[in-house]
Short mmCIF file of C-alpha atoms in Angstrom, two decimals:
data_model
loop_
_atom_site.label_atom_id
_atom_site.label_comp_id
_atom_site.label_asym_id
_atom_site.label_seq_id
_atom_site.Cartn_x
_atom_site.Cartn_y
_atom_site.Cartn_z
CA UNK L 762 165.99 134.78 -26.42
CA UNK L 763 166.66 131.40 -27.76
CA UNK L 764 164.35 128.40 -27.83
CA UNK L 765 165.97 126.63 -25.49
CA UNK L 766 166.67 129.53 -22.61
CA UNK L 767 162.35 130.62 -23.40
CA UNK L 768 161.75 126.74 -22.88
CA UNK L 769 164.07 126.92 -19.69
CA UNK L 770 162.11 130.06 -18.10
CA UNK L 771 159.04 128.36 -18.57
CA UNK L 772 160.18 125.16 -16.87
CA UNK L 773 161.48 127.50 -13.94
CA UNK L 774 158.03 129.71 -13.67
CA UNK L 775 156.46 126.30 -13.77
CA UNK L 776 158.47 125.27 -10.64
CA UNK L 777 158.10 127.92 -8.94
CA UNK L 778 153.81 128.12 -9.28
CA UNK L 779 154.05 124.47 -8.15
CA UNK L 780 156.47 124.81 -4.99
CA UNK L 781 154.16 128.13 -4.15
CA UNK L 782 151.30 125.91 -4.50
CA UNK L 783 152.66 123.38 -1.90
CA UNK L 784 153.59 126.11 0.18
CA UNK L 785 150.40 127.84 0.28
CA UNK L 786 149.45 124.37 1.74
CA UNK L 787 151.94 124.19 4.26
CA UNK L 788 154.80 122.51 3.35
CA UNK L 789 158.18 122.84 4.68
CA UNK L 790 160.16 121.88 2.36
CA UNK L 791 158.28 123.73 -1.09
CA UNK L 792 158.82 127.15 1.57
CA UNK L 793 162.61 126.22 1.89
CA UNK L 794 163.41 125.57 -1.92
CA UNK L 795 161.05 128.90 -2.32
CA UNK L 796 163.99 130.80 -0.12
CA UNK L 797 167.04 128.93 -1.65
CA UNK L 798 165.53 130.03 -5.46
CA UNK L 799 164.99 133.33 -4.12
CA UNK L 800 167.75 134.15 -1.68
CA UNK L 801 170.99 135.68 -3.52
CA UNK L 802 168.74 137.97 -5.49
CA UNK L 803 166.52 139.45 -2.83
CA UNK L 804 169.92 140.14 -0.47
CA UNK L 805 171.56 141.58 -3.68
CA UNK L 806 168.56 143.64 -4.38
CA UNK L 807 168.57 144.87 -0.55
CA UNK L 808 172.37 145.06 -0.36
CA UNK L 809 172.40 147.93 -3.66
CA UNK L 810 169.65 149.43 -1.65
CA UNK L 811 170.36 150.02 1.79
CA UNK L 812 174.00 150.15 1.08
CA UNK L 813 175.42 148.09 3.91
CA UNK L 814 175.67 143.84 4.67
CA UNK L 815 173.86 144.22 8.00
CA UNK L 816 170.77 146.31 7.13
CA UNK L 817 170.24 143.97 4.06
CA UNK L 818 171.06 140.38 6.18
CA UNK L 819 168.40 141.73 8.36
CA UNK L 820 166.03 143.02 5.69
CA UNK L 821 166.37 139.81 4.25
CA UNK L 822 165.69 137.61 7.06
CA UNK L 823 162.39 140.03 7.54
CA UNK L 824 161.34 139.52 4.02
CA UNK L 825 161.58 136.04 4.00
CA UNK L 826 159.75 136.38 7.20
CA UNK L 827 156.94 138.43 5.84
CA UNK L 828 156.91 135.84 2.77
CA UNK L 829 155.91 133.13 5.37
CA UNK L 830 153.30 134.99 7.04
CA UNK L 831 151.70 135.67 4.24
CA UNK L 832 152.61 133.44 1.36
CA UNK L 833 148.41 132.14 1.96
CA UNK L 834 147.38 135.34 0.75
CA UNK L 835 149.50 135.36 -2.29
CA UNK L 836 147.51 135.47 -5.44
CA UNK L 837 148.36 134.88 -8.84
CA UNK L 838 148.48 137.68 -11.10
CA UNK L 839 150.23 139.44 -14.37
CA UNK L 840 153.85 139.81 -12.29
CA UNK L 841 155.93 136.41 -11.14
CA UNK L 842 156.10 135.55 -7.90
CA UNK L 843 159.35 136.84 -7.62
CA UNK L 844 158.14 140.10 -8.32
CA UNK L 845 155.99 139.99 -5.06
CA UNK L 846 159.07 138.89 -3.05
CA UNK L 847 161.08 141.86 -4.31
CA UNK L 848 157.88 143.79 -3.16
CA UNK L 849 157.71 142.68 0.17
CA UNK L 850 161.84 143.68 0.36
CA UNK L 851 161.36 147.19 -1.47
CA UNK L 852 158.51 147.87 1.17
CA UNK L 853 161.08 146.93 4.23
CA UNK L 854 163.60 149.06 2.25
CA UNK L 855 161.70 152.09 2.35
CA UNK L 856 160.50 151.28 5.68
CA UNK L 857 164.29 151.48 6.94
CA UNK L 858 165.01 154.23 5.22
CA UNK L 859 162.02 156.57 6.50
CA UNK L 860 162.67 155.33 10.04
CA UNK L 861 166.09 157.03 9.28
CA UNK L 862 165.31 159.55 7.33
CA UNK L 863 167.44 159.11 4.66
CA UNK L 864 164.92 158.82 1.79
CA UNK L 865 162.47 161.37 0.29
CA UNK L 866 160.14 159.81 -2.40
CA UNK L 867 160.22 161.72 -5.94
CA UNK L 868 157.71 163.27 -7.29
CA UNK L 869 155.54 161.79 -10.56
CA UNK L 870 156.63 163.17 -13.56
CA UNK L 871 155.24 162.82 -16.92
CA UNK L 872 156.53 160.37 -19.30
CA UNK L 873 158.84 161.98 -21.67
CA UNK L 874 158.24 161.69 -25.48
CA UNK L 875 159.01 158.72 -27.38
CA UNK L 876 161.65 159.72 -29.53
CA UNK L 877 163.29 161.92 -26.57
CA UNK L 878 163.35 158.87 -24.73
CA UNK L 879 164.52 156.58 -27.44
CA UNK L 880 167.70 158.61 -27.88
CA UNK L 881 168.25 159.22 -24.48
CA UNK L 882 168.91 155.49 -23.97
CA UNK L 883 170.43 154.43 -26.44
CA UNK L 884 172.81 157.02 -26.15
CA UNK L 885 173.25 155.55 -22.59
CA UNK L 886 172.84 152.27 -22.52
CA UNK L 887 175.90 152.38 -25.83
CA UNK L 888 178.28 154.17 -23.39
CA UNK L 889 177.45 152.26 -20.10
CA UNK L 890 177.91 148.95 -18.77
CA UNK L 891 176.35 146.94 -15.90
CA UNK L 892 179.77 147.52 -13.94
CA UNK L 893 180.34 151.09 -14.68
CA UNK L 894 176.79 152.03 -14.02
CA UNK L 895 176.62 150.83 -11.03
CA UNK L 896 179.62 153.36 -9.63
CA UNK L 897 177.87 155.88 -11.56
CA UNK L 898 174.69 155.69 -9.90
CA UNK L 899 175.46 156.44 -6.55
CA UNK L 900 174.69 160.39 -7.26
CA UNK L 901 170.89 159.91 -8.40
CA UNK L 902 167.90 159.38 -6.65
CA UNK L 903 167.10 156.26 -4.40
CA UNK L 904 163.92 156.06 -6.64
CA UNK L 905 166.19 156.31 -9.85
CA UNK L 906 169.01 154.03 -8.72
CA UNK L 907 166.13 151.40 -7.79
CA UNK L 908 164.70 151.22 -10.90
CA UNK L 909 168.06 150.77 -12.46
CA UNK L 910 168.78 148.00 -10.41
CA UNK L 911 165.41 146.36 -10.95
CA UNK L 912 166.02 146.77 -14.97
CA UNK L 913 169.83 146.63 -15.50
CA UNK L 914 171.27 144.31 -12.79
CA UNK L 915 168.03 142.10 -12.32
CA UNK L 916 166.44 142.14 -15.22
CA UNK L 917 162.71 142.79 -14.40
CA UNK L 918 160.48 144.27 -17.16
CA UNK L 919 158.62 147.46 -16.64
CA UNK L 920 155.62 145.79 -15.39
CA UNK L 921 157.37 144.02 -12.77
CA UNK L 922 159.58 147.00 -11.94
CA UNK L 923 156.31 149.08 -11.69
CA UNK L 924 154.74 146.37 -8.95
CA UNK L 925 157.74 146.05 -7.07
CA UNK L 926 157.97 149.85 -6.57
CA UNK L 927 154.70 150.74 -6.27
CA UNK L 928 154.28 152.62 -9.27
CA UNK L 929 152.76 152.61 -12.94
CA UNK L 930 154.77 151.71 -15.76
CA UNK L 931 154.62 155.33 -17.24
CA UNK L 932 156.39 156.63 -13.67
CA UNK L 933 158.91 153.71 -14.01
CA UNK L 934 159.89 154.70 -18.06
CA UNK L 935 160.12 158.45 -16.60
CA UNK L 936 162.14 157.39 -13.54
CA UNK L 937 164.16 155.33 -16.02
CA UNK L 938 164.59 158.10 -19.08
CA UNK L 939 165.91 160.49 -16.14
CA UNK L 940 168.21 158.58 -14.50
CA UNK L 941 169.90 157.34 -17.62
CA UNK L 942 169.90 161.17 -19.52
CA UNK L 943 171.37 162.02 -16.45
CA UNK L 944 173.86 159.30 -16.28
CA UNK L 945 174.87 160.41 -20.00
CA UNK L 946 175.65 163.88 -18.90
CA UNK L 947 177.84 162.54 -16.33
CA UNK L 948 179.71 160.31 -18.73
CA UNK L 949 179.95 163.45 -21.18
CA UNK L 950 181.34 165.24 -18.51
CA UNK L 951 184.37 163.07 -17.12
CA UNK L 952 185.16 162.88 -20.95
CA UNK L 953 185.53 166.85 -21.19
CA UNK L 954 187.74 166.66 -18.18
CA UNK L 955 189.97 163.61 -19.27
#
């Protein structure tokens, strides 16, 4: 990262703890500049998810929702306050999804070895893009294709990938080592058959 795009983040994450701070007090407007910063991603993020406009419009209304109920309890901590937003929508996600019964939550898993892993993606990360991969990802998990969303499209480090979803950072590497070995496979396989 350049100088100039670090010094840019920090002027953003600066923004943002000040608007939360005058919305944790009450104000309007800090709570509607909150939404309009945080809008296109969150309905993006619940769009990939629950795989249709309407589910995530609504989702997204109720997140936004839930953010205003509760944006007093917020608390500062190691993830952005992004991160606790895309929290709030991965809980209505899942909450959709068992009320359908659509989704069945993976097991833990033990983190794979480091060099294992290390191959792994690079091997798949080299022969993927952000466009491809997301057509390819329709045919793993819903745990899997979350946290390569989180990573890939929105850029969230393990740590915040791990809060978002609930999980530790060990589950997230594992979730994330599978998904993309498997991903590999499939791109190994369409070139046997072309």
């Amino acid at each position: 990262m350049t100088e100039a795009a670090a010094t840019k983040k920090e002027s953003e994450a600066k923004r943002v703890r000040a608007l939360v701070d005058r919305a944790q007090q009450g104000e309007r407007a800090a709570l509607e500049e909150l939404y309009l910063i945080h809008f296109d991603r969150i309905y993006s993020y619940l769009h990939v998810s629950v795989g249709n406009r309407h589910d995530a419009e609504d989702l997204t209304t109720q997140t936004f929702l839930k953010m205003l109920e509760s944006i007093g309890k917020f608390r500062w901590q190691s993830a952005p306050f992004s991160a606790w937003l895309f929290r709030i929508a991965h809980n209505l996600a899942m909450d959709h999804f068992r009320a359908n019964k659509r989704w069945q939550p993976e097991e833990e898993v033990p983190e794979p070895e480091a060099d294992e892993s290390t191959s792994a993606e690079a091997g798949a990360l080299e022969a993927i893009g952000r466009k491809s991969m997301l057509e390819l990802i329709d045919d793993l998990s819903p745990e899997q294709q979350q946290v390569l969303t989180l990573k890939f499209v929105f850029n969230f480090a393990n740590a915040e990938a791990a809060t978002i979803l609930g999980k530790t950072e060990g589950a997230i590497k594992s979730l994330q080592h599978r998904a993309l070995v498997s991903l590999q496979k499939q791109l190994e396989k369409r070139e046997q058959d072309t």
